[in-house]
Coordinates of C-alpha atoms in Angstrom, one line a residue:
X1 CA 125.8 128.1 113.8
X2 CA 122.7 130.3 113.7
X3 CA 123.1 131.4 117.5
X4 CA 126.6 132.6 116.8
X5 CA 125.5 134.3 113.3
X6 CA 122.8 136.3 115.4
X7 CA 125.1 137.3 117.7
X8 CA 127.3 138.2 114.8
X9 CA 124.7 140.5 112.9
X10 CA 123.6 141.8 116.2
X11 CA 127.0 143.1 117.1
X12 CA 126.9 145.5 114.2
X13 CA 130.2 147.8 114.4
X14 CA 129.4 151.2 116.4
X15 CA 129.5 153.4 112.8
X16 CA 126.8 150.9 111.6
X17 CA 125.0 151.9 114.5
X18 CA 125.1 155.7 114.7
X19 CA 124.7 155.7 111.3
X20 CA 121.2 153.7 111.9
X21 CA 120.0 157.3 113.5
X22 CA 120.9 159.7 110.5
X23 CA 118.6 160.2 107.8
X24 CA 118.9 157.8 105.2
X25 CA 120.0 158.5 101.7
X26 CA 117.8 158.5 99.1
X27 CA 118.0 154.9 97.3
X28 CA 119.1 155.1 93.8
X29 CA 119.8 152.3 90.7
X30 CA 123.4 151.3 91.1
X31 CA 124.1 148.9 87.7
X32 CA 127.3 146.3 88.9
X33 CA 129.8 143.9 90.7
X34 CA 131.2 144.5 94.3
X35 CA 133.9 141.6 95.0
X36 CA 134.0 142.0 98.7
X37 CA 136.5 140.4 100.9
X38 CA 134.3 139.3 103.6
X39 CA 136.1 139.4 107.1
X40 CA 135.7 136.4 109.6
X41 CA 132.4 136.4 111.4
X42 CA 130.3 138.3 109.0
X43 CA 127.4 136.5 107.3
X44 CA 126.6 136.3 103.9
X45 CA 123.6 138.8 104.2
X46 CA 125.2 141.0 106.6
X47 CA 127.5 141.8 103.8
X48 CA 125.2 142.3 101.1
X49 CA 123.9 145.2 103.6
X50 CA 126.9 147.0 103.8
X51 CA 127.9 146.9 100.2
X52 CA 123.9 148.0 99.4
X53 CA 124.6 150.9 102.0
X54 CA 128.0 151.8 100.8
X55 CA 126.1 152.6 97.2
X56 CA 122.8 153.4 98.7
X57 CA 121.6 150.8 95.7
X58 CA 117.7 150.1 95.5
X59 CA 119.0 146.3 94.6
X60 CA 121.4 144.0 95.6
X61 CA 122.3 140.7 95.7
X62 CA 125.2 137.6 96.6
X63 CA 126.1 135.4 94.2
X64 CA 126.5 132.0 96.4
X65 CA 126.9 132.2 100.6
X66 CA 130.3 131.9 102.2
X67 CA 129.9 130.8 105.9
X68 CA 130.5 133.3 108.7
X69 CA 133.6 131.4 109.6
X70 CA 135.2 131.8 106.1
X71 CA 136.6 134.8 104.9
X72 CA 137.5 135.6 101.2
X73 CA 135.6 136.5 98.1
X74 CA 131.9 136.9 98.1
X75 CA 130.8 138.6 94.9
X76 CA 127.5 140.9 95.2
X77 CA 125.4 141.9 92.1
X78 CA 124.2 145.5 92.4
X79 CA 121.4 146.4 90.3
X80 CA 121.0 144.6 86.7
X81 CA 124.1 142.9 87.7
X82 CA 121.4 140.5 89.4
X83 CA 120.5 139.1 86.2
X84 CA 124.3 137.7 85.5
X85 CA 124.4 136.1 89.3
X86 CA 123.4 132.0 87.4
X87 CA 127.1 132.8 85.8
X88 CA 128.7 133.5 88.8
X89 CA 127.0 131.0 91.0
X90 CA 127.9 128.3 88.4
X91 CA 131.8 129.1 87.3
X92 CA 134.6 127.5 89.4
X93 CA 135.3 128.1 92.8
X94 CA 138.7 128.0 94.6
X95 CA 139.7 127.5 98.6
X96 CA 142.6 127.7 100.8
X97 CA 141.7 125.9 103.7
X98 CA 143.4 124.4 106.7
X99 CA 142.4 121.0 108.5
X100 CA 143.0 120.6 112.2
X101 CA 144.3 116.5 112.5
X102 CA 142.8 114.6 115.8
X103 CA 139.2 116.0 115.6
X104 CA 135.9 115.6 114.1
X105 CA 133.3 118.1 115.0
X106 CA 129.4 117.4 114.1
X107 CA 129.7 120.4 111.8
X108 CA 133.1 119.4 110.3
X109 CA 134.3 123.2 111.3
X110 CA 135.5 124.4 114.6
X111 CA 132.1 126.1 115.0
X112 CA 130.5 122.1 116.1
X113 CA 131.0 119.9 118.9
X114 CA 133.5 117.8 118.8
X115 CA 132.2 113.7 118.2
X116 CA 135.3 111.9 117.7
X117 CA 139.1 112.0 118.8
X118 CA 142.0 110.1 117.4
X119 CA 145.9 110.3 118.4
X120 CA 146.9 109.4 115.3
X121 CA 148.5 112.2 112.9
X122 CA 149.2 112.0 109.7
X123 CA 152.6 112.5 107.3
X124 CA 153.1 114.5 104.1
X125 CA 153.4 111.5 102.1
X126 CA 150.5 109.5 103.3
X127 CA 148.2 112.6 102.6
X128 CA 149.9 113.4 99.2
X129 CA 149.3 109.9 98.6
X130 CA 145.4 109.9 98.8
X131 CA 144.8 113.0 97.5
X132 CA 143.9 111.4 93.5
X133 CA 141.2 109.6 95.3
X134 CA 139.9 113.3 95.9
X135 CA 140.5 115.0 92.6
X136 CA 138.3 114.7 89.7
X137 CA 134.4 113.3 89.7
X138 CA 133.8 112.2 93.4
X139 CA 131.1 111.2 95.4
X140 CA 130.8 113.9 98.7
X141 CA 128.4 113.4 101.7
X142 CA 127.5 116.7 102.3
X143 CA 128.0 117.8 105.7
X144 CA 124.4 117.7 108.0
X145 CA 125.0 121.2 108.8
X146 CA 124.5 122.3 105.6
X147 CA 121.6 124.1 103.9
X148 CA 120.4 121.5 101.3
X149 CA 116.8 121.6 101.6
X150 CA 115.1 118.0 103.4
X151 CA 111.5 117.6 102.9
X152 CA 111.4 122.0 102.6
X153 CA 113.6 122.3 105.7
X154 CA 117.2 123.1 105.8
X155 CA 119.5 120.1 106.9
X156 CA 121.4 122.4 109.5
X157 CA 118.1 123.8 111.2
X158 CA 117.1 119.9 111.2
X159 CA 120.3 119.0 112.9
X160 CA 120.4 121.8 115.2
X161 CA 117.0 120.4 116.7
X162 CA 118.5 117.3 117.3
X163 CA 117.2 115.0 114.3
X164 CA 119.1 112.7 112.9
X165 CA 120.1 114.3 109.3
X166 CA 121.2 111.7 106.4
X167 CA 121.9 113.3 103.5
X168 CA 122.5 111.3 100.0
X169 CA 126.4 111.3 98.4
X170 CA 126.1 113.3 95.3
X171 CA 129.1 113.8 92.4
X172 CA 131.0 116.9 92.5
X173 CA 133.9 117.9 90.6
X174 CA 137.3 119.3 91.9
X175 CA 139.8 120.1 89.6
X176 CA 142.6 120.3 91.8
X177 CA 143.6 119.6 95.5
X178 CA 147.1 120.2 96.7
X179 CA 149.1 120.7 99.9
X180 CA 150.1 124.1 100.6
X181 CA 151.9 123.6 104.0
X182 CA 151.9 120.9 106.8
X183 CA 152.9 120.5 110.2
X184 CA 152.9 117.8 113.0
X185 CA 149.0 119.0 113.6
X186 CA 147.5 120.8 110.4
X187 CA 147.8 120.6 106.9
X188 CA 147.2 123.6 104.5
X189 CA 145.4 122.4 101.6
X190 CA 144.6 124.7 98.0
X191 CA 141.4 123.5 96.2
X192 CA 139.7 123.8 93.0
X193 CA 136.0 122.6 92.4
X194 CA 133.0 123.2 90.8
X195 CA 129.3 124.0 92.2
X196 CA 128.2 122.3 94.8
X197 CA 131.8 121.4 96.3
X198 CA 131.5 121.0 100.2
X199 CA 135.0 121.8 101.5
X200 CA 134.1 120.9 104.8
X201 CA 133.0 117.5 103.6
X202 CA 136.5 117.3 101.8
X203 CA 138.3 117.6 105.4
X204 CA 136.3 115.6 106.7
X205 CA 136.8 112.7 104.2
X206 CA 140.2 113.4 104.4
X207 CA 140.2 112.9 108.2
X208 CA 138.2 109.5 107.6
X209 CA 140.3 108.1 105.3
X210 CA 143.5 108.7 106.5
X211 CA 142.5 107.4 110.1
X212 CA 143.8 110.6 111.9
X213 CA 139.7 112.1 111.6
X214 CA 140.2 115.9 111.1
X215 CA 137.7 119.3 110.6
X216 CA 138.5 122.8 108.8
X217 CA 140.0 124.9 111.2
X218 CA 140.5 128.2 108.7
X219 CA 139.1 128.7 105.2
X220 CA 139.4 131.3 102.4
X221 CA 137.7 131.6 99.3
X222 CA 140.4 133.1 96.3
X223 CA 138.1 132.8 92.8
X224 CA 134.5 132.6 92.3
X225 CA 134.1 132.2 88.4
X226 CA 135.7 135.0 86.8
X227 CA 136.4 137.2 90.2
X228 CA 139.9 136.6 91.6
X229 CA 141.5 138.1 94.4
X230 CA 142.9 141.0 92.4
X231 CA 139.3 142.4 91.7
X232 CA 138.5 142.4 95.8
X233 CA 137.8 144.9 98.1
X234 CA 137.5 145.3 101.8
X235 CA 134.5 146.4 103.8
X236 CA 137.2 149.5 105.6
X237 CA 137.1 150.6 102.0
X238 CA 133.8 150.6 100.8
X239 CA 133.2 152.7 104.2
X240 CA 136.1 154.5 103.7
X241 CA 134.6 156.9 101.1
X242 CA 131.6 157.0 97.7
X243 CA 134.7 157.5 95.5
X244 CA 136.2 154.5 96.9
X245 CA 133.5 152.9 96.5
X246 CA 132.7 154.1 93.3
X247 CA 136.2 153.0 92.5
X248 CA 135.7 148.9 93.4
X249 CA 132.2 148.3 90.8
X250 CA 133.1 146.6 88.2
X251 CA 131.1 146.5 84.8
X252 CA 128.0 143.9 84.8
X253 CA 129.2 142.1 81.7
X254 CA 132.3 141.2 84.0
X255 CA 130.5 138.3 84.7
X256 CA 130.3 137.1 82.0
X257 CA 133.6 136.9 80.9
X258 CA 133.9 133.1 80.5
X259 CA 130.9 133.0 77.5
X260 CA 131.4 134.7 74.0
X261 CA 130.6 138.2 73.3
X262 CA 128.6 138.6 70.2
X263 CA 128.8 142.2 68.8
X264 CA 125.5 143.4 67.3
X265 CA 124.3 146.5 65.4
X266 CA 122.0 149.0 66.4
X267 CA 118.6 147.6 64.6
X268 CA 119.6 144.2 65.9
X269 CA 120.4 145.7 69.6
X270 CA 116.8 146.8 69.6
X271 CA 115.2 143.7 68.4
X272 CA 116.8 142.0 71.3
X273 CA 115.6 144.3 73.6
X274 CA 112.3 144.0 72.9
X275 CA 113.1 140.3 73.1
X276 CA 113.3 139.2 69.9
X277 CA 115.3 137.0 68.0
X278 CA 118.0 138.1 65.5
X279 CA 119.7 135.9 62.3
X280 CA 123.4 136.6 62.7
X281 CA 125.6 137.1 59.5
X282 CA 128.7 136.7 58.2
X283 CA 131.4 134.1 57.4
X284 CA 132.6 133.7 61.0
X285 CA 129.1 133.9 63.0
X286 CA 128.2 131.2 65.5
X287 CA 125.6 128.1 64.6
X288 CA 124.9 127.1 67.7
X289 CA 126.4 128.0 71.3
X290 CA 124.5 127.4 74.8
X291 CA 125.0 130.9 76.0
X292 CA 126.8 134.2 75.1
X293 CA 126.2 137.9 75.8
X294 CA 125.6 140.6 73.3
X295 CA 126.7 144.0 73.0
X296 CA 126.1 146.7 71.2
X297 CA 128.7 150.5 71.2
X298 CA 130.1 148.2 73.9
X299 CA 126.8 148.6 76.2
X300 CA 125.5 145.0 77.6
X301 CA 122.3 144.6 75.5
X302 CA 121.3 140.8 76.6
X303 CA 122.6 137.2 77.4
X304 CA 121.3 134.6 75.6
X305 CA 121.5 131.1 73.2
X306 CA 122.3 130.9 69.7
X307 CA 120.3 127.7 68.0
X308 CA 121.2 127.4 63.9
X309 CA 122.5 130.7 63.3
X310 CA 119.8 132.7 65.3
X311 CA 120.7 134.4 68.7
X312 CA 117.4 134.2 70.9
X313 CA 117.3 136.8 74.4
X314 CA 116.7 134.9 77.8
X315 CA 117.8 138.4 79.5
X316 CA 117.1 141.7 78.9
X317 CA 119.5 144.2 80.3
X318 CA 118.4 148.1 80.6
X319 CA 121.6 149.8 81.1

């Protein structure tokens, strides 16, 4: 996987390129969310580039990897957007993935060797007939080329030198898993899960269990937390023009639209920015809540907790 990602970031397109040799623009602080729809083929950190040099932004950052195989969303925090990445990184995640029947590779993609062949394919019913066995709590293998850390390594530059790589089942939740479309040879699956999901592991699993074996052989990432295809925009775009850029960041607290707002005054906006606590008041305020954001004219002042009436800062946002 790493060969071809090299190869990937070293074929940078020809713009990239002769832009490499004009004088670079002056970094500036760029405050905000980019929802890129990564192409196939581009890494993770290859994108984060070319949304930092689309904004010439001093600070940027991705919010969770997608692999250079998958295409779809791949949120990037621009900025003191950074701060809200934990809310990103945690919210549900959703897939449309395809599985190849007859196959399993060693990095349960079409990037691996293949390990294991079977003639047998599956129907639509036996499938839609396993799939509650895959929907809720479950305990997932990850796959070995993965990059869960082993002993300070990660598992797929362990595997890729040839060492055997066991990796512990661990529980992960997915809220939904249905078919999409199937054929004699694939099956289109849409998937719902929470942090930590493999969906690799899911086809392979599938694959297993059904006796056919199978690996992903396209996948596409449609909602990370509160981003959904309707906020994305394409790397042509972002190149396109700065107003066009311009015109895809979306606020900071847009991240944070899945915890309550809590609406403060002035003296209390300050307090909190200097990273104090402030009593909140009034019939309806909160007691107790594990995290919400306050705001203050409708400018993002901090995230935080709230513990017996008393909302206490863990970030400070200077915007």
């Amino acid at each position: 996987m790493s060969e071809v990602a090299a190869a990937e970031d070293a074929a940078l397109p020809a713009q990239d390129e002769a832009r490499s040799f004009a004088p670079r623009p002056k970094k500036r602080d760029v405050h905000g969310w980019v929802v890129l729809d990564k192409p196939v083929g581009m890494t993770s950190t290859h994108a984060v580039a070319v949304v930092k040099r689309a904004f010439s932004a001093k600070k940027a950052g991705h919010a969770g990897t997608l692999d250079p195989l998958a295409s779809g969303l791949l949120p990037i925090a621009l900025g003191e957007a950074t701060k809200t990445v934990p809310f990103v990184m945690d919210g549900r995640k959703a897939y449309q993935f395809t599985v190849a029947w007859g196959s399993q590779t060693n990095t349960d993609d079409t990037e691996g060797k293949v390990i294991a062949t079977s003639e047998a394919r599956p129907d639509v019913a036996a499938i839609t007939a396993l799939l509650p066995r895959f929907t809720g709590t479950i305990s997932q293998v990850p796959p070995q080329f993965s990059a869960i850390k082993i002993a300070g390594e990660r598992a797929y530059d362990l595997a890729r030198e040839g060492e055997e790589v066991v990796l512990e089942a661990r529980p992960v939740e997915i809220d939904a898993l249905r078919i999409v479309s199937h054929s004699a040879e694939t099956t289109t699956f849409e998937a719902e899960c929470g942090k930590g999901t493999y969906v690799r592991a899911i086809a392979r699993d599938l694959g297993l269990a059904l006796g056919c074996l199978g690996h992903v052989a396209h996948l596409r990432r449609t909602r990370v937390g509160p981003f959904s295809v309707a906020d994305a925009a394409s790397v042509e775009s972002l190149r396109e023009s700065q107003e066009a850029a311009t015109a895809a960041l979306l606020p900071v607290k847009t991240a944070l639209a899945l915890i309550p707002e809590i609406v403060v005054h002035r003296d209390a906006a300050l307090r909190l920015k200097r990273g104090q606590s402030v009593l909140l008041r009034g019939r309806d305020a909160p007691v107790e809540a594990q995290a919400v954001y306050a705001t203050s004219g409708g400018v993002l002042i901090a995230t935080g907790s709230i513990d017996n009436g008393e909302l206490v800062p863990h970030r400070v946002f200077n915007l």
